[in-house]
């Protein structure tokens, strides 16, 4: 069940700037953040979470709730687009987090140090060889 607190929305509360909360029981009538009155909203919680990933602008959220009530076909089409957009953003974030970067300059222009180069560094400088202890070399 989604609940809405007008006072949190107006005050742009730090914990919930949009004023919309989901996962609250029916018995909750007062906002835990500000003590304002909570209003029940008939809207899918999963969809609200998706919409808030796109934007926390309250006018946008309210227009999507209104679209849900007045034009279900258009609403479903838009939600499908939003879900795809959120999924793509998550995939891009995961891809970027798996990219190897230089710990000093954050450059992604790195290359793997060959086993031969590691062995040569170990032979020349022993355990103090930086090459022997590293797996990648920054090219910047």
Short mmCIF file of N, CA, C and O in Angstrom, two decimals:
data_model
loop_
_atom_site.label_atom_id
_atom_site.label_comp_id
_atom_site.label_asym_id
_atom_site.label_seq_id
_atom_site.Cartn_x
_atom_site.Cartn_y
_atom_site.Cartn_z
N UNK A 1 0.84 -1.18 0.00
CA UNK A 1 0.00 0.00 0.00
C UNK A 1 0.88 1.24 0.00
O UNK A 1 1.87 1.31 0.70
N UNK A 2 0.52 2.20 -0.81
CA UNK A 2 1.25 3.46 -0.88
C UNK A 2 0.53 4.50 -0.04
O UNK A 2 -0.68 4.61 -0.07
N UNK A 3 1.31 5.24 0.70
CA UNK A 3 0.79 6.34 1.52
C UNK A 3 1.44 7.63 1.04
O UNK A 3 2.56 7.63 0.52
N UNK A 4 0.74 8.71 1.24
CA UNK A 4 1.23 10.02 0.81
C UNK A 4 1.13 11.01 1.97
O UNK A 4 0.11 11.06 2.65
N UNK A 5 2.18 11.78 2.17
CA UNK A 5 2.19 12.82 3.21
C UNK A 5 2.43 14.16 2.54
O UNK A 5 3.51 14.44 2.02
N UNK A 6 1.41 14.99 2.51
CA UNK A 6 1.47 16.31 1.88
C UNK A 6 2.50 17.21 2.59
O UNK A 6 3.24 17.96 1.95
N UNK A 7 2.58 17.09 3.92
CA UNK A 7 3.50 17.92 4.69
C UNK A 7 4.96 17.62 4.32
O UNK A 7 5.75 18.54 4.12
N UNK A 8 5.30 16.32 4.18
CA UNK A 8 6.66 15.95 3.78
C UNK A 8 6.96 16.48 2.39
O UNK A 8 8.06 16.94 2.11
N UNK A 9 5.97 16.40 1.51
CA UNK A 9 6.17 16.88 0.15
C UNK A 9 6.41 18.39 0.14
O UNK A 9 7.32 18.88 -0.52
N UNK A 10 5.61 19.12 0.88
CA UNK A 10 5.75 20.58 0.91
C UNK A 10 7.06 21.02 1.54
O UNK A 10 7.66 21.99 1.13
N UNK A 11 7.49 20.28 2.56
CA UNK A 11 8.74 20.65 3.25
C UNK A 11 9.96 20.01 2.59
O UNK A 11 11.07 20.21 3.06
N UNK A 12 9.72 19.21 1.53
CA UNK A 12 10.80 18.52 0.83
C UNK A 12 11.65 17.73 1.82
O UNK A 12 12.86 17.92 1.93
N UNK A 13 11.01 16.84 2.56
CA UNK A 13 11.64 16.06 3.62
C UNK A 13 12.85 15.30 3.10
O UNK A 13 12.83 14.75 2.00
N UNK A 14 13.90 15.26 3.90
CA UNK A 14 15.15 14.60 3.50
C UNK A 14 14.94 13.11 3.27
O UNK A 14 15.49 12.54 2.33
N UNK A 15 14.14 12.45 4.12
CA UNK A 15 13.94 11.00 4.00
C UNK A 15 13.04 10.63 2.82
O UNK A 15 13.12 9.52 2.32
N UNK A 16 12.16 11.53 2.42
CA UNK A 16 11.26 11.24 1.31
C UNK A 16 10.84 12.54 0.65
O UNK A 16 9.78 13.08 0.96
N UNK A 17 11.65 13.04 -0.29
CA UNK A 17 11.33 14.34 -0.89
C UNK A 17 10.03 14.36 -1.70
O UNK A 17 9.42 15.39 -1.85
N UNK A 18 9.59 13.20 -2.21
CA UNK A 18 8.36 13.20 -3.01
C UNK A 18 7.11 13.15 -2.14
O UNK A 18 6.03 13.50 -2.58
N UNK A 19 7.25 12.70 -0.88
CA UNK A 19 6.09 12.58 0.00
C UNK A 19 5.38 11.25 -0.12
O UNK A 19 4.43 10.98 0.61
N UNK A 20 5.81 10.39 -1.04
CA UNK A 20 5.18 9.08 -1.24
C UNK A 20 5.98 8.00 -0.53
O UNK A 20 7.21 7.97 -0.60
N UNK A 21 5.26 7.15 0.17
CA UNK A 21 5.88 6.05 0.92
C UNK A 21 5.21 4.75 0.52
O UNK A 21 4.00 4.72 0.33
N UNK A 22 5.96 3.68 0.39
CA UNK A 22 5.32 2.40 0.13
C UNK A 22 5.77 1.37 1.14
O UNK A 22 6.83 1.48 1.74
N UNK A 23 4.92 0.37 1.33
CA UNK A 23 5.20 -0.68 2.29
C UNK A 23 4.61 -0.43 3.67
O UNK A 23 4.93 -1.13 4.62
N UNK A 24 3.76 0.58 3.81
CA UNK A 24 3.16 0.90 5.11
C UNK A 24 1.84 0.15 5.28
O UNK A 24 1.09 -0.05 4.35
N UNK A 25 1.57 -0.23 6.51
CA UNK A 25 0.32 -0.93 6.83
C UNK A 25 -0.86 0.03 6.80
O UNK A 25 -0.69 1.24 6.95
N UNK A 26 -2.05 -0.53 6.62
CA UNK A 26 -3.26 0.28 6.58
C UNK A 26 -3.48 1.06 7.88
O UNK A 26 -4.04 2.14 7.87
N UNK A 27 -3.01 0.50 8.99
CA UNK A 27 -3.27 1.12 10.29
C UNK A 27 -2.44 2.39 10.51
O UNK A 27 -2.75 3.18 11.40
N UNK A 28 -1.40 2.62 9.71
CA UNK A 28 -0.58 3.81 9.88
C UNK A 28 -1.32 5.02 9.30
O UNK A 28 -1.68 5.03 8.13
N UNK A 29 -1.57 6.01 10.15
CA UNK A 29 -2.30 7.20 9.70
C UNK A 29 -1.47 8.47 9.83
O UNK A 29 -1.82 9.48 9.25
N UNK A 30 -0.39 8.41 10.62
CA UNK A 30 0.47 9.57 10.79
C UNK A 30 1.85 9.28 10.23
O UNK A 30 2.38 8.18 10.38
N UNK A 31 2.44 10.27 9.60
CA UNK A 31 3.76 10.16 9.00
C UNK A 31 4.82 9.97 10.09
O UNK A 31 4.83 10.73 11.07
N UNK A 32 5.70 8.99 9.93
CA UNK A 32 6.74 8.78 10.94
C UNK A 32 7.80 9.88 10.92
O UNK A 32 8.51 10.06 11.90
N UNK A 33 7.91 10.62 9.83
CA UNK A 33 8.93 11.68 9.73
C UNK A 33 8.48 13.00 10.33
O UNK A 33 9.23 13.65 11.04
N UNK A 34 7.23 13.41 10.01
CA UNK A 34 6.80 14.75 10.42
C UNK A 34 5.53 14.76 11.27
O UNK A 34 5.14 15.79 11.79
N UNK A 35 4.85 13.61 11.37
CA UNK A 35 3.62 13.54 12.14
C UNK A 35 2.39 13.97 11.37
O UNK A 35 1.29 14.01 11.91
N UNK A 36 2.56 14.32 10.09
CA UNK A 36 1.43 14.72 9.25
C UNK A 36 0.51 13.55 8.94
O UNK A 36 0.85 12.39 9.19
N UNK A 37 -0.65 13.85 8.39
CA UNK A 37 -1.62 12.81 8.06
C UNK A 37 -1.21 12.09 6.79
O UNK A 37 -0.86 12.70 5.79
N UNK A 38 -1.26 10.74 6.84
CA UNK A 38 -0.94 9.91 5.69
C UNK A 38 -2.22 9.60 4.93
O UNK A 38 -3.22 9.22 5.52
N UNK A 39 -2.20 9.75 3.61
CA UNK A 39 -3.35 9.47 2.75
C UNK A 39 -3.04 8.22 1.94
O UNK A 39 -1.94 8.07 1.40
N UNK A 40 -4.00 7.30 1.84
CA UNK A 40 -3.83 6.09 1.05
C UNK A 40 -3.93 6.42 -0.44
O UNK A 40 -4.81 7.17 -0.86
N UNK A 41 -3.03 5.84 -1.23
CA UNK A 41 -3.03 6.02 -2.68
C UNK A 41 -3.17 4.64 -3.32
O UNK A 41 -2.40 3.73 -2.99
N UNK A 42 -4.12 4.50 -4.23
CA UNK A 42 -4.32 3.23 -4.93
C UNK A 42 -3.43 3.23 -6.17
O UNK A 42 -3.82 3.69 -7.25
N UNK A 43 -2.19 2.74 -5.99
CA UNK A 43 -1.20 2.75 -7.06
C UNK A 43 -0.20 1.63 -6.78
O UNK A 43 0.17 1.41 -5.63
N UNK A 44 0.26 0.91 -7.80
CA UNK A 44 1.21 -0.19 -7.57
C UNK A 44 2.55 0.31 -7.02
O UNK A 44 3.17 1.21 -7.59
N UNK A 45 3.00 -0.28 -5.93
CA UNK A 45 4.25 0.13 -5.29
C UNK A 45 5.45 -0.10 -6.21
O UNK A 45 6.37 0.73 -6.25
N UNK A 46 5.43 -1.17 -6.96
CA UNK A 46 6.52 -1.47 -7.89
C UNK A 46 6.65 -0.35 -8.92
O UNK A 46 7.75 0.07 -9.28
N UNK A 47 5.51 0.13 -9.41
CA UNK A 47 5.52 1.19 -10.39
C UNK A 47 6.03 2.51 -9.80
O UNK A 47 6.77 3.24 -10.45
N UNK A 48 5.65 2.79 -8.56
CA UNK A 48 6.14 4.01 -7.91
C UNK A 48 7.66 3.95 -7.76
O UNK A 48 8.35 4.94 -8.02
N UNK A 49 8.18 2.79 -7.39
CA UNK A 49 9.64 2.65 -7.26
C UNK A 49 10.32 2.89 -8.60
O UNK A 49 11.36 3.57 -8.66
N UNK A 50 9.75 2.38 -9.68
CA UNK A 50 10.31 2.59 -11.02
C UNK A 50 10.26 4.06 -11.40
O UNK A 50 11.24 4.62 -11.90
N UNK A 51 9.13 4.69 -11.16
CA UNK A 51 8.96 6.11 -11.50
C UNK A 51 9.95 6.97 -10.72
O UNK A 51 10.55 7.89 -11.26
N UNK A 52 10.17 6.66 -9.44
CA UNK A 52 11.11 7.44 -8.63
C UNK A 52 12.55 7.22 -9.08
O UNK A 52 13.41 8.05 -8.80
N UNK A 53 12.83 6.10 -9.77
CA UNK A 53 14.16 5.90 -10.35
C UNK A 53 14.37 6.87 -11.52
O UNK A 53 15.48 7.31 -11.77
N UNK A 54 13.29 7.18 -12.22
CA UNK A 54 13.35 8.10 -13.35
C UNK A 54 13.42 9.55 -12.86
O UNK A 54 14.25 10.33 -13.29
N UNK A 55 12.52 9.90 -11.93
CA UNK A 55 12.47 11.27 -11.42
C UNK A 55 11.71 11.31 -10.10
O UNK A 55 10.72 10.60 -9.93
N UNK A 56 12.16 12.16 -9.19
CA UNK A 56 11.44 12.36 -7.92
C UNK A 56 10.60 13.63 -7.97
O UNK A 56 10.10 14.08 -6.94
N UNK A 57 10.43 14.19 -9.14
CA UNK A 57 9.61 15.38 -9.32
C UNK A 57 8.16 15.02 -9.01
O UNK A 57 7.57 14.14 -9.63
N UNK A 58 7.58 15.70 -8.03
CA UNK A 58 6.23 15.34 -7.58
C UNK A 58 5.18 15.57 -8.66
O UNK A 58 4.22 14.81 -8.74
N UNK A 59 5.35 16.57 -9.49
CA UNK A 59 4.38 16.80 -10.58
C UNK A 59 4.39 15.63 -11.55
O UNK A 59 3.34 15.20 -12.04
N UNK A 60 5.56 15.10 -11.82
CA UNK A 60 5.69 13.94 -12.71
C UNK A 60 5.02 12.71 -12.08
O UNK A 60 4.25 12.00 -12.74
N UNK A 61 5.28 12.47 -10.80
CA UNK A 61 4.68 11.33 -10.11
C UNK A 61 3.16 11.46 -10.09
O UNK A 61 2.44 10.50 -10.38
N UNK A 62 2.67 12.65 -9.76
CA UNK A 62 1.22 12.87 -9.72
C UNK A 62 0.59 12.69 -11.09
O UNK A 62 -0.51 12.14 -11.20
N UNK A 63 1.26 13.12 -12.14
CA UNK A 63 0.69 12.94 -13.49
C UNK A 63 0.66 11.46 -13.87
O UNK A 63 -0.27 11.02 -14.55
N UNK A 64 1.64 10.68 -13.42
CA UNK A 64 1.63 9.24 -13.70
C UNK A 64 0.50 8.55 -12.91
O UNK A 64 -0.15 7.64 -13.43
N UNK A 65 0.26 8.98 -11.68
CA UNK A 65 -0.85 8.42 -10.90
C UNK A 65 -2.17 8.76 -11.58
O UNK A 65 -3.05 7.90 -11.70
N UNK A 66 -2.30 9.98 -12.06
CA UNK A 66 -3.52 10.39 -12.76
C UNK A 66 -3.68 9.60 -14.06
O UNK A 66 -4.79 9.16 -14.38
N UNK A 67 -2.60 9.39 -14.79
CA UNK A 67 -2.65 8.61 -16.02
C UNK A 67 -3.06 7.17 -15.72
O UNK A 67 -3.82 6.56 -16.48
N UNK A 68 -2.58 6.63 -14.61
CA UNK A 68 -2.95 5.27 -14.18
C UNK A 68 -4.46 5.16 -14.00
O UNK A 68 -5.07 4.16 -14.37
N UNK A 69 -5.07 6.20 -13.46
CA UNK A 69 -6.50 6.19 -13.19
C UNK A 69 -7.35 6.49 -14.42
O UNK A 69 -8.46 5.98 -14.55
N UNK A 70 -6.84 7.31 -15.36
CA UNK A 70 -7.67 7.75 -16.47
C UNK A 70 -7.43 7.01 -17.79
O UNK A 70 -8.36 6.85 -18.57
N UNK A 71 -6.19 6.59 -18.05
CA UNK A 71 -5.89 5.95 -19.33
C UNK A 71 -4.93 4.78 -19.11
O UNK A 71 -3.72 4.90 -19.28
N UNK A 72 -5.47 3.61 -18.73
CA UNK A 72 -4.62 2.47 -18.38
C UNK A 72 -3.72 1.98 -19.52
O UNK A 72 -2.62 1.52 -19.28
N UNK A 73 -4.17 2.09 -20.76
CA UNK A 73 -3.37 1.61 -21.88
C UNK A 73 -2.13 2.50 -22.06
O UNK A 73 -1.00 2.00 -22.17
N UNK A 74 -2.33 3.80 -22.07
CA UNK A 74 -1.21 4.73 -22.20
C UNK A 74 -0.27 4.60 -21.00
O UNK A 74 0.95 4.66 -21.14
N UNK A 75 -0.86 4.40 -19.83
CA UNK A 75 -0.07 4.23 -18.61
C UNK A 75 0.84 3.00 -18.72
O UNK A 75 2.03 3.08 -18.43
N UNK A 76 0.29 1.88 -19.16
CA UNK A 76 1.08 0.65 -19.28
C UNK A 76 2.20 0.82 -20.32
O UNK A 76 3.31 0.32 -20.12
N UNK A 77 1.93 1.52 -21.39
CA UNK A 77 2.93 1.78 -22.41
C UNK A 77 4.09 2.60 -21.83
O UNK A 77 5.26 2.26 -22.01
N UNK A 78 3.77 3.66 -21.11
CA UNK A 78 4.80 4.50 -20.49
C UNK A 78 5.59 3.72 -19.45
O UNK A 78 6.82 3.83 -19.39
N UNK A 79 4.90 2.92 -18.63
CA UNK A 79 5.59 2.15 -17.60
C UNK A 79 6.55 1.14 -18.22
O UNK A 79 7.64 0.90 -17.70
N UNK A 80 6.15 0.55 -19.33
CA UNK A 80 7.02 -0.38 -20.03
C UNK A 80 8.30 0.33 -20.48
O UNK A 80 9.40 -0.20 -20.33
N UNK A 81 8.15 1.53 -21.00
CA UNK A 81 9.32 2.32 -21.42
C UNK A 81 10.20 2.67 -20.22
O UNK A 81 11.43 2.60 -20.30
N UNK A 82 9.58 3.06 -19.11
CA UNK A 82 10.34 3.42 -17.92
C UNK A 82 11.10 2.22 -17.36
O UNK A 82 12.25 2.34 -16.95
N UNK A 83 10.45 1.06 -17.32
CA UNK A 83 11.12 -0.15 -16.82
C UNK A 83 12.34 -0.47 -17.67
O UNK A 83 13.40 -0.83 -17.15
N UNK A 84 12.19 -0.35 -18.99
CA UNK A 84 13.31 -0.60 -19.90
C UNK A 84 14.44 0.39 -19.64
O UNK A 84 15.61 0.01 -19.57
N UNK A 85 14.10 1.65 -19.45
CA UNK A 85 15.10 2.68 -19.20
C UNK A 85 15.84 2.42 -17.89
O UNK A 85 17.07 2.52 -17.83
N UNK A 86 15.11 2.07 -16.84
CA UNK A 86 15.74 1.79 -15.55
C UNK A 86 16.65 0.57 -15.66
O UNK A 86 17.76 0.57 -15.12
N UNK A 87 16.21 -0.45 -16.36
CA UNK A 87 17.02 -1.67 -16.55
C UNK A 87 18.30 -1.34 -17.31
O UNK A 87 19.37 -1.84 -16.95
N UNK A 88 18.22 -0.50 -18.33
CA UNK A 88 19.40 -0.11 -19.09
C UNK A 88 20.37 0.68 -18.21
O UNK A 88 21.58 0.50 -18.29
N UNK A 89 19.84 1.56 -17.37
CA UNK A 89 20.69 2.33 -16.46
C UNK A 89 21.42 1.41 -15.49
O UNK A 89 22.60 1.60 -15.21
N UNK A 90 20.74 0.39 -14.99
CA UNK A 90 21.37 -0.56 -14.08
C UNK A 90 22.45 -1.35 -14.79
O UNK A 90 23.51 -1.60 -14.22
N UNK A 91 22.19 -1.76 -16.03
CA UNK A 91 23.19 -2.50 -16.80
C UNK A 91 24.43 -1.65 -17.07
O UNK A 91 25.55 -2.15 -17.00
N UNK A 92 24.24 -0.37 -17.38
CA UNK A 92 25.37 0.52 -17.62
C UNK A 92 26.18 0.69 -16.34
O UNK A 92 27.41 0.65 -16.37
N UNK A 93 25.50 0.83 -15.22
CA UNK A 93 26.19 0.98 -13.93
C UNK A 93 27.00 -0.26 -13.62
O UNK A 93 28.14 -0.17 -13.17
N UNK A 94 26.42 -1.44 -13.84
CA UNK A 94 27.15 -2.69 -13.59
C UNK A 94 28.35 -2.81 -14.51
O UNK A 94 29.42 -3.22 -14.09
N UNK A 95 28.20 -2.45 -15.77
CA UNK A 95 29.30 -2.52 -16.73
C UNK A 95 30.42 -1.58 -16.30
O UNK A 95 31.58 -1.96 -16.33
N UNK A 96 30.07 -0.37 -15.90
CA UNK A 96 31.09 0.60 -15.48
C UNK A 96 31.80 0.15 -14.21
O UNK A 96 32.97 0.44 -14.03
N UNK A 97 31.10 -0.51 -13.30
CA UNK A 97 31.73 -0.94 -12.06
C UNK A 97 32.68 -2.11 -12.28
O UNK A 97 33.55 -2.36 -11.46
N UNK A 98 32.55 -2.84 -13.39
CA UNK A 98 33.42 -3.97 -13.68
C UNK A 98 34.63 -3.57 -14.52
O UNK A 98 35.46 -4.40 -14.84
N UNK A 99 34.74 -2.31 -14.89
CA UNK A 99 35.86 -1.84 -15.70
C UNK A 99 37.08 -1.65 -14.82
O UNK A 99 37.01 -1.06 -13.74
N UNK A 100 38.21 -2.14 -15.28
CA UNK A 100 39.46 -2.02 -14.53
C UNK A 100 39.98 -0.59 -14.69
O UNK A 100 40.01 -0.05 -15.79
N UNK A 101 40.37 0.00 -13.55
CA UNK A 101 40.86 1.37 -13.55
C UNK A 101 42.16 1.45 -12.76
O UNK A 101 42.39 0.68 -11.83
N UNK A 102 42.96 2.42 -13.13
CA UNK A 102 44.19 2.68 -12.40
C UNK A 102 43.83 3.25 -11.03
O UNK A 102 43.04 4.20 -10.94
N UNK A 103 44.38 2.71 -9.95
CA UNK A 103 44.03 3.22 -8.62
C UNK A 103 44.59 4.61 -8.34
O UNK A 103 44.10 5.32 -7.48
N UNK A 104 45.59 5.04 -9.10
CA UNK A 104 46.19 6.35 -8.89
C UNK A 104 45.47 7.46 -9.63
O UNK A 104 45.09 8.48 -9.06
N UNK A 105 45.22 7.24 -10.96
CA UNK A 105 44.65 8.32 -11.77
C UNK A 105 43.24 8.02 -12.28
O UNK A 105 42.64 8.82 -12.97
N UNK A 106 42.70 6.84 -11.97
CA UNK A 106 41.35 6.41 -12.38
C UNK A 106 41.20 6.21 -13.88
O UNK A 106 40.09 6.13 -14.39
N UNK A 107 42.30 6.14 -14.59
CA UNK A 107 42.26 5.92 -16.03
C UNK A 107 41.82 4.49 -16.33
O UNK A 107 42.17 3.55 -15.60
N UNK A 108 41.08 4.31 -17.40
CA UNK A 108 40.69 2.96 -17.83
C UNK A 108 41.67 2.44 -18.88
O UNK A 108 41.50 1.34 -19.39
N UNK A 109 42.70 3.23 -19.17
CA UNK A 109 43.71 2.83 -20.15
C UNK A 109 44.81 2.04 -19.42
O UNK A 109 45.87 2.57 -19.08
N UNK A 110 44.52 0.78 -19.15
CA UNK A 110 45.45 -0.11 -18.45
C UNK A 110 45.65 -1.37 -19.29
O UNK A 110 44.79 -1.73 -20.10
N UNK A 111 46.79 -2.03 -19.10
CA UNK A 111 47.01 -3.30 -19.79
C UNK A 111 47.58 -4.30 -18.81
O UNK A 111 48.24 -3.95 -17.82
N UNK A 112 47.32 -5.55 -19.11
CA UNK A 112 47.78 -6.65 -18.26
C UNK A 112 49.29 -6.81 -18.41
O UNK A 112 49.83 -6.73 -19.52
N UNK A 113 49.99 -7.04 -17.30
CA UNK A 113 51.43 -7.27 -17.32
C UNK A 113 51.66 -8.75 -17.63
O UNK A 113 51.07 -9.62 -16.98
N UNK A 114 52.48 -9.02 -18.61
CA UNK A 114 52.71 -10.41 -19.02
C UNK A 114 53.50 -11.16 -17.96
O UNK A 114 54.20 -10.58 -17.13
N UNK A 115 53.39 -12.47 -18.00
CA UNK A 115 54.13 -13.33 -17.07
C UNK A 115 55.63 -13.18 -17.23
O UNK A 115 56.39 -13.24 -16.26
N UNK A 116 56.07 -12.96 -18.47
CA UNK A 116 57.49 -12.77 -18.74
C UNK A 116 58.00 -11.50 -18.07
O UNK A 116 59.07 -11.50 -17.45
N UNK A 117 57.24 -10.42 -18.17
CA UNK A 117 57.63 -9.15 -17.55
C UNK A 117 57.65 -9.28 -16.03
O UNK A 117 58.54 -8.73 -15.36
N UNK A 118 56.72 -10.04 -15.48
CA UNK A 118 56.70 -10.26 -14.02
C UNK A 118 57.94 -11.04 -13.59
O UNK A 118 58.58 -10.72 -12.58
N UNK A 119 58.27 -12.08 -14.35
CA UNK A 119 59.44 -12.91 -14.02
C UNK A 119 60.72 -12.10 -14.12
O UNK A 119 61.62 -12.21 -13.26
N UNK A 120 60.82 -11.25 -15.15
CA UNK A 120 62.02 -10.42 -15.32
C UNK A 120 62.15 -9.44 -14.17
O UNK A 120 63.25 -9.22 -13.64
N UNK A 121 61.04 -8.84 -13.75
CA UNK A 121 61.07 -7.90 -12.63
C UNK A 121 61.44 -8.60 -11.34
O UNK A 121 62.20 -8.07 -10.53
N UNK A 122 60.94 -9.81 -11.14
CA UNK A 122 61.26 -10.57 -9.93
C UNK A 122 62.73 -10.97 -9.93
O UNK A 122 63.39 -10.96 -8.88
N UNK A 123 63.25 -11.33 -11.10
CA UNK A 123 64.65 -11.72 -11.19
C UNK A 123 65.57 -10.52 -10.93
O UNK A 123 66.61 -10.66 -10.27
N UNK A 124 65.19 -9.36 -11.42
CA UNK A 124 66.04 -8.18 -11.28
C UNK A 124 65.96 -7.56 -9.88
O UNK A 124 66.97 -7.17 -9.32
N UNK A 125 64.75 -7.48 -9.33
CA UNK A 125 64.58 -6.77 -8.05
C UNK A 125 64.04 -7.63 -6.92
O UNK A 125 63.80 -7.14 -5.82
N UNK A 126 63.77 -8.89 -7.17
CA UNK A 126 63.25 -9.78 -6.15
C UNK A 126 61.84 -9.40 -5.72
O UNK A 126 61.05 -8.91 -6.52
N UNK A 127 61.53 -9.59 -4.44
CA UNK A 127 60.18 -9.32 -3.95
C UNK A 127 59.85 -7.83 -3.93
O UNK A 127 58.70 -7.44 -3.77
N UNK A 128 60.85 -6.98 -4.11
CA UNK A 128 60.62 -5.53 -4.12
C UNK A 128 60.19 -5.02 -5.50
O UNK A 128 59.93 -3.84 -5.67
N UNK A 129 60.11 -5.91 -6.46
CA UNK A 129 59.71 -5.52 -7.81
C UNK A 129 58.22 -5.20 -7.85
O UNK A 129 57.38 -6.00 -7.46
N UNK A 130 57.93 -4.00 -8.30
CA UNK A 130 56.53 -3.59 -8.43
C UNK A 130 55.84 -4.40 -9.52
O UNK A 130 54.68 -4.77 -9.41
N UNK A 131 56.55 -4.70 -10.58
CA UNK A 131 56.00 -5.47 -11.70
C UNK A 131 55.62 -6.87 -11.26
O UNK A 131 54.59 -7.40 -11.66
N UNK A 132 56.41 -7.48 -10.42
CA UNK A 132 56.15 -8.86 -9.98
C UNK A 132 54.91 -8.93 -9.10
O UNK A 132 54.21 -9.94 -9.08
N UNK A 133 54.59 -7.84 -8.39
CA UNK A 133 53.44 -7.83 -7.49
C UNK A 133 52.15 -7.35 -8.15
O UNK A 133 51.07 -7.52 -7.61
N UNK A 134 52.25 -6.72 -9.31
CA UNK A 134 51.08 -6.14 -9.97
C UNK A 134 50.55 -7.03 -11.08
O UNK A 134 51.27 -7.86 -11.62
N UNK A 135 49.28 -6.81 -11.43
CA UNK A 135 48.67 -7.54 -12.55
C UNK A 135 48.47 -6.63 -13.75
O UNK A 135 48.44 -7.10 -14.88
N UNK A 136 48.31 -5.32 -13.50
CA UNK A 136 48.04 -4.38 -14.58
C UNK A 136 48.98 -3.19 -14.50
O UNK A 136 49.48 -2.85 -13.43
N UNK A 137 49.20 -2.55 -15.66
CA UNK A 137 50.05 -1.37 -15.73
C UNK A 137 49.24 -0.23 -16.36
O UNK A 137 48.61 -0.40 -17.39
N UNK A 138 49.27 0.94 -15.73
CA UNK A 138 48.60 2.11 -16.27
C UNK A 138 49.41 2.65 -17.44
O UNK A 138 50.62 2.79 -17.35
N UNK A 139 48.73 2.96 -18.53
CA UNK A 139 49.41 3.48 -19.71
C UNK A 139 49.38 5.00 -19.79
O UNK A 139 49.83 5.56 -20.77
N UNK A 140 48.84 5.65 -18.78
CA UNK A 140 48.84 7.12 -18.76
C UNK A 140 50.04 7.63 -17.99
O UNK A 140 50.48 7.10 -17.05
#
